[in-house]
XYZ file of C-alpha atoms in Angstrom:
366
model
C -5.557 -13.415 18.485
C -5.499 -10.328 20.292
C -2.861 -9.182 23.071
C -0.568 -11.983 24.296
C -0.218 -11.182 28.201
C 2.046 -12.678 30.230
C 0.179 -15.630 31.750
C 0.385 -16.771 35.572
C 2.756 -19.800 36.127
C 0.458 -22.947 35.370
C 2.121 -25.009 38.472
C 0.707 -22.009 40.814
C -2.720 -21.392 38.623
C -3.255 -25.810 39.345
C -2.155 -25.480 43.118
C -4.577 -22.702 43.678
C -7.501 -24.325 42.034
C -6.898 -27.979 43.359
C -6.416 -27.000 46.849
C -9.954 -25.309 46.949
C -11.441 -28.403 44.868
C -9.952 -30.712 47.191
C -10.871 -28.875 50.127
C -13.077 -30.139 53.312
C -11.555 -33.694 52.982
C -12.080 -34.259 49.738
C -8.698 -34.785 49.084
C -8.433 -37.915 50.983
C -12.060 -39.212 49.638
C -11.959 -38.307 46.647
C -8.113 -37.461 45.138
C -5.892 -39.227 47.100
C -2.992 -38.091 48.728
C 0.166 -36.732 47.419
C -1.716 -35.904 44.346
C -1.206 -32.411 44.710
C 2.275 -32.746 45.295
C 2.761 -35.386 42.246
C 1.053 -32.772 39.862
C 3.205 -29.835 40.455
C 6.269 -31.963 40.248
C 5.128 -33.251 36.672
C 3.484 -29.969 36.042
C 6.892 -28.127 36.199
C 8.131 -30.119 32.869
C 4.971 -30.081 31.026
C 4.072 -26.399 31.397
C 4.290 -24.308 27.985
C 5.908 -20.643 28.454
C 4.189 -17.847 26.584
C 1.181 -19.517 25.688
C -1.005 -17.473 23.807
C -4.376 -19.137 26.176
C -4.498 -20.630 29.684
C -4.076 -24.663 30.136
C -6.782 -26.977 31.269
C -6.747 -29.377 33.485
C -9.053 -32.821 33.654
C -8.914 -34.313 36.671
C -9.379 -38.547 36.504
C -9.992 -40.439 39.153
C -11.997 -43.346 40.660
C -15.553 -43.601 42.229
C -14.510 -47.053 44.069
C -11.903 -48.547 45.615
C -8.531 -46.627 46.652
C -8.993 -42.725 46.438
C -6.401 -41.288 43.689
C -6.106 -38.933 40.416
C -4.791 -38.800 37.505
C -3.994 -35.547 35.328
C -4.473 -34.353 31.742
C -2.872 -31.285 30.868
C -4.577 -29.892 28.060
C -3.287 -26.901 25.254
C -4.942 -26.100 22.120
C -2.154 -26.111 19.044
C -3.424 -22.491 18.679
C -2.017 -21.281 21.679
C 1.819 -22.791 20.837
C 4.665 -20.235 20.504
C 6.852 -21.443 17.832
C 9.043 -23.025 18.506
C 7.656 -24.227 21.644
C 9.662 -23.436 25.098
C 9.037 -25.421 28.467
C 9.403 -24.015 31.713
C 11.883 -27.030 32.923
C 13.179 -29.306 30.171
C 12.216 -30.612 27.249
C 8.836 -31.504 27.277
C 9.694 -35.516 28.198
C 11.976 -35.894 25.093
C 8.927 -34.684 22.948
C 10.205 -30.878 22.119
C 10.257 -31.689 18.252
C 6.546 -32.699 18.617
C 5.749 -29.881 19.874
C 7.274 -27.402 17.614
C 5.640 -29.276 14.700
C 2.494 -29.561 16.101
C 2.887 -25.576 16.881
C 3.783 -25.217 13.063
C 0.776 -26.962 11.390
C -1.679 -24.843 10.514
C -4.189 -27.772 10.239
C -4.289 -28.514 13.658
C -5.754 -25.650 14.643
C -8.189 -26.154 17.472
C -7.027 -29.134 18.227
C -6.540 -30.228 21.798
C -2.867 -31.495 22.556
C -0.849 -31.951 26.052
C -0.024 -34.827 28.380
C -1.578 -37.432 30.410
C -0.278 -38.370 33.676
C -0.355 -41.579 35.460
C -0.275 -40.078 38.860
C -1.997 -42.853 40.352
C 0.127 -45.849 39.111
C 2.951 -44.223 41.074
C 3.824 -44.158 44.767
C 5.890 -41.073 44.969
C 6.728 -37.468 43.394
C 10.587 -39.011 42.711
C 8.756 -41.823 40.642
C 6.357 -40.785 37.857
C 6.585 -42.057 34.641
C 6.865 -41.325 31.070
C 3.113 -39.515 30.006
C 0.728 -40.489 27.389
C 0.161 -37.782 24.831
C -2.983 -36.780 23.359
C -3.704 -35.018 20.266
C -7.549 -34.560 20.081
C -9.575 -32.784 17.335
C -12.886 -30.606 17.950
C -15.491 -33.066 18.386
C -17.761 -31.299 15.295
C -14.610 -31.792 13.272
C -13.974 -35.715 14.154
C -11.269 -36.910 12.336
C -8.405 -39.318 12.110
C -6.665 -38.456 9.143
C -4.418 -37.008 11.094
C -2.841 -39.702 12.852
C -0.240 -40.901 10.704
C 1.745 -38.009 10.871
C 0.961 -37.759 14.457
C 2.751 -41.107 14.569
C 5.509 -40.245 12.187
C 6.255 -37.384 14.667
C 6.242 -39.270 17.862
C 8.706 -41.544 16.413
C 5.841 -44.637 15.693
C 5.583 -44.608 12.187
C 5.856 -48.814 12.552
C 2.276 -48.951 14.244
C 0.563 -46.594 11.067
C -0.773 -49.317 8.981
C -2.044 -51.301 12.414
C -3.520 -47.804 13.676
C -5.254 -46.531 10.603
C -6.387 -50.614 9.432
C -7.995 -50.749 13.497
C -9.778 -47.346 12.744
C -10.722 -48.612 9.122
C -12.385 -51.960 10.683
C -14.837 -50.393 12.748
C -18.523 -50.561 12.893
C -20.372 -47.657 10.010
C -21.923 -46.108 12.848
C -18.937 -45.467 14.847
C -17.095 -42.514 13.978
C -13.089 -42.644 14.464
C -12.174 -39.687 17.054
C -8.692 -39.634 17.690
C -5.462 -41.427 19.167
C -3.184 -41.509 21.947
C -0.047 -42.652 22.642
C 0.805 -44.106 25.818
C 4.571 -44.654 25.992
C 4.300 -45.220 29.951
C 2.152 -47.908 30.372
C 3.297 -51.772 29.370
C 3.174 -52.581 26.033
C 2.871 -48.956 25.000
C -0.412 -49.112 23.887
C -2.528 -46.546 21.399
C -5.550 -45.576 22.757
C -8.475 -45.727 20.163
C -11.288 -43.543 20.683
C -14.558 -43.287 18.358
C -17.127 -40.828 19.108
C -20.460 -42.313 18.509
C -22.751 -39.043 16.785
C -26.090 -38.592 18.168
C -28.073 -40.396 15.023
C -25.905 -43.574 16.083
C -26.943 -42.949 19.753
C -30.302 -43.055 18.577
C -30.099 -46.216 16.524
C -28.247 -48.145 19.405
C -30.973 -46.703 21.654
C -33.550 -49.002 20.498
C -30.939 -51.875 19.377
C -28.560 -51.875 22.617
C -27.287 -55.189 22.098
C -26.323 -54.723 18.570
C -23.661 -52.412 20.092
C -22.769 -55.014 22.353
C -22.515 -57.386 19.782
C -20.128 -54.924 17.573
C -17.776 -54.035 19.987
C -17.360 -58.191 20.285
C -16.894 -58.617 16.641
C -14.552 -55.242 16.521
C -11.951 -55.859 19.762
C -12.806 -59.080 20.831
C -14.359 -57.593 24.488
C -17.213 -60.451 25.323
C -19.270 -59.379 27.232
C -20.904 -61.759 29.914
C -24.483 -62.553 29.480
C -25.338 -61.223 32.912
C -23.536 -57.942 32.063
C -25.439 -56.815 28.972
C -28.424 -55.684 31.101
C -26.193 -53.184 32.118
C -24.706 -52.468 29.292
C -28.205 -51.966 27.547
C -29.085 -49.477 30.586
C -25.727 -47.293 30.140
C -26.870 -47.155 26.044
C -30.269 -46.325 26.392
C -29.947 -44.099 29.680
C -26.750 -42.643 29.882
C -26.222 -40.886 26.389
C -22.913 -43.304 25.322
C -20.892 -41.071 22.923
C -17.038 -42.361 23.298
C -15.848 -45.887 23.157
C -12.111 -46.408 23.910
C -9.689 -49.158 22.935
C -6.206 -49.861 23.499
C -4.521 -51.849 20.783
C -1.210 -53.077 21.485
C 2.396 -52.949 19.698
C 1.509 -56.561 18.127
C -1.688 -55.713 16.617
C -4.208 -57.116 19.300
C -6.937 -55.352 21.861
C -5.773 -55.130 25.378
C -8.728 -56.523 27.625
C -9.968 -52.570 28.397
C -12.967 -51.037 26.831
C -13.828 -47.171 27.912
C -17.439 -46.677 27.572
C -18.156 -42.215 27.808
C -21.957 -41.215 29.243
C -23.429 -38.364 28.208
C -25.139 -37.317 31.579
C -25.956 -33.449 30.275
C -23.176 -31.779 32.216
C -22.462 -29.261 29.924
C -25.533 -27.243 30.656
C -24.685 -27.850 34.821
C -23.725 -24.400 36.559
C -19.899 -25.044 38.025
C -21.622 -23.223 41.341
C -24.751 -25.577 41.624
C -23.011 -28.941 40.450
C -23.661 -30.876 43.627
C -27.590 -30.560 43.142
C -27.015 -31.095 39.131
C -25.584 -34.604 40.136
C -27.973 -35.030 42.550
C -31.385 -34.367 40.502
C -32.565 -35.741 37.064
C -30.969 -38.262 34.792
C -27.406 -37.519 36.381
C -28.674 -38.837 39.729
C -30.293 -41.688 38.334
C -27.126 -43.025 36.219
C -25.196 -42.217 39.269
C -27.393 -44.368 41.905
C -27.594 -46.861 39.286
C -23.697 -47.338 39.160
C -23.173 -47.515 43.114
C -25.793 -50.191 43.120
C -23.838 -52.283 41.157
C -20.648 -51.800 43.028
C -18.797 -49.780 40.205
C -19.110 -46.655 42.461
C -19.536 -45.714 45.802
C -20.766 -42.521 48.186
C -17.805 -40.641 46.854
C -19.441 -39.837 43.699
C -21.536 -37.331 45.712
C -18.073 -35.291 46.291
C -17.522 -34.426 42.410
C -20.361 -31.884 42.511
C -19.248 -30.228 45.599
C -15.525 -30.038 44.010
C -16.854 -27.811 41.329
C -16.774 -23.817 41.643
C -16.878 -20.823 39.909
C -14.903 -17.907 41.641
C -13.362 -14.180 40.561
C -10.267 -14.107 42.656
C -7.360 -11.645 42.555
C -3.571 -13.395 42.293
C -0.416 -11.268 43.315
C 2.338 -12.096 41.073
C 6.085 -10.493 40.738
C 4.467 -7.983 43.019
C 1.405 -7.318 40.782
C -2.181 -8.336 40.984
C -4.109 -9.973 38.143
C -7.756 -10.441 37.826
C -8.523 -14.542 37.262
C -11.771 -16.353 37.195
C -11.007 -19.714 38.828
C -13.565 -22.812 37.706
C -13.831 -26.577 38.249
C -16.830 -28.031 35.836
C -18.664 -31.495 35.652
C -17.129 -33.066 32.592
C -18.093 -36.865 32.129
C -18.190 -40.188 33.648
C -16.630 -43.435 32.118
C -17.308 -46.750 32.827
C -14.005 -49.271 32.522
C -15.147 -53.066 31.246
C -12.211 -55.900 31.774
C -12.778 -59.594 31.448
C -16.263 -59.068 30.355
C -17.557 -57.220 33.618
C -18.237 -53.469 34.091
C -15.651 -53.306 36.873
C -15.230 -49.650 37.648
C -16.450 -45.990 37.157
C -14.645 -43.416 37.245
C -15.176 -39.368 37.288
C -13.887 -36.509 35.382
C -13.743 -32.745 35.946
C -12.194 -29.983 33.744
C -10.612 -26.682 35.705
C -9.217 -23.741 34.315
C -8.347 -20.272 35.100
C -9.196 -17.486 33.143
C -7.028 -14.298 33.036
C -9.693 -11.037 33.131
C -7.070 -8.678 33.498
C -3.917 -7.799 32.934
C -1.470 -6.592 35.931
C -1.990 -3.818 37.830
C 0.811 -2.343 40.292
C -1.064 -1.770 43.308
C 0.693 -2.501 46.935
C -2.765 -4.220 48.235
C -4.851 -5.978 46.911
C -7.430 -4.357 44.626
C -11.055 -5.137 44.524
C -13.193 -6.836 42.457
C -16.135 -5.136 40.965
């Protein structure tokens, strides 16, 4: 894989970017506050040392109600040292998973790290355990790996319910990947199933047999004044990813994730706030604050995103980075029947360009 340089410190490279996304009050409309503060703190035991490629980070949080984040901190298993070292700790109790996953050659380009509950806590001192994620390439969909994936994580008692719950789905659904999500009650497994695009055409022009599926699958009914909207989000908004959380005793938990595809991986990170303006973006968007599950905040995710070359001074050095918040998705939450909430994603990530240089000011970029 090339050179292995000497990456920036992941707390500083998410400080630098979040302050700029959160910028001109977007903190408090959009992020909440303390989130920057609860990240780094949390940051500081998940970050990797000598990581062969730079983290990313998806930031999570609501388009109604009270203004707050959550965090994903995302490797790829290529870019593990073996064994794996943390900057502070041992990875929440999870070093051995790490090391393995760093060891297995077949889970190369798969997406691993932690998920932090930021939101469900009041205070830096008080953050929970994280949920951990272990995601393959979406053109390589797969689940066969989660048994081992449970072995390691000390859950081998919840294989046969995992794998039978990924074995009962619907033909057209396509099982994704798992989660574990030791912090939350119950400890549930997150479920997801990525829906290909000749199943988003079929459910296109039969939106209610979806409906009907995910009834007969996790027991989510959906009330009869709800599955106009549900037809709209499968026939307008490009559903890929339906999420499930089944519980320790073998049941659903009463929370369905439904993914839109609103095109956002074609939208420039430096024009993102006219992206979500214009075209089918826009119209999902306006569609969700009039009914309730968002509000004006959603027009602040496109002005959060940016593209910038900046220079970083480190141990007396500079470095070369390219700094970039990106559109990712939207997901709309169902409990008890109702599409209650929607809720934003963006991805950041900084890019090393160069590698130190030993200059007393600060160079420029060309």
């Amino acid at each position: 894989m090339g050179n292995i340089l000497s990456l920036p410190d992941i707390v500083q490279d998410f400080r630098r970017i979040y302050q700029k996304a959160a910028a001109e009050g977007r903190e408090a409309r959009l992020f909440g506050e303390e989130t920057l503060e609860k990240a780094c703190a949390v940051l500081r035991c998940g970050a990797i040392k000598d990581a062969r490629e730079a983290a990313g980070f998806y930031f999570e949080f609501p388009l109604s109600g009270t203004p707050c984040m959550d965090l994903l901190l995302q490797y790829t298993c290529d870019a593990f040292p073996s064994p794996v070292k943390f900057a502070e700790g041992d990875g929440f109790g999870l070093q051995n998973f790490f090391d393995d996953c760093a060891g297995d050659e077949g889970l190369m380009g798969y997406g691993c790290g932690f998920s932090f509950d930021l939101s469900r806590e009041t205070s830096v001192d008080n953050i929970g355990l994280p949920g951990i994620y272990l995601v393959p390439p979406p053109s390589r969909a797969n689940v066969d790996y989660v048994p081992l994936m449970l072995k390691r994580l000390g859950k081998a008692d919840c294989i046969p319910q995992v794998m039978g719950a990924f074995a009962a789905a619907p033909p057209r659904w396509r099982p994704y990947y798992a989660g574990c999500m030791a912090g939350r009650v119950g400890g549930p497994v997150r479920l997801g199933f990525f829906l290909p695009r000749e199943s988003q055409a079929y459910y296109s022009t039969h939106p209610l047999g979806l409906a009907e599926e995910i009834e007969l699958y996790g027991g989510h009914n959906l009330l009869s004044e709800e599955k106009d909207k549900f037809s709209y989000l499968i026939q307008n908004g490009g559903v890929w990813d339906l999420q499930f959380d089944l519980c320790p005793d073998g049941t659903f938990a009463d929370a369905l994730g439904v993914t839109l595809d609103m095109g956002v991986g074609g939208a420039d990170p430096r024009n993102s706030e006219e992206f979500m303006m214009k075209g089918k973006a826009g119209q999902i968007m306006r569609c969700l604050e009039s009914w309730g599950l968002a509000d004006s905040r959603w027009h602040e995710m496109g002005r959060a995103c940016y593209g910038v070359l900046r220079m970083v001074r480190e141990n007396g050095r500079w470095r070369a980075v390219g700094d970039t918040v990106r559109l990712n998705t939207v997901k709309v939450r169902f409990r008890e029947g109702r599409a209650y909430l929607a809720k934003g994603y963006l991805f950041a990530q900084s890019y090393c360009i160069s590698k130190n240089m030993n200059n007393s000011s600060e160079p420029e970029l060309k």
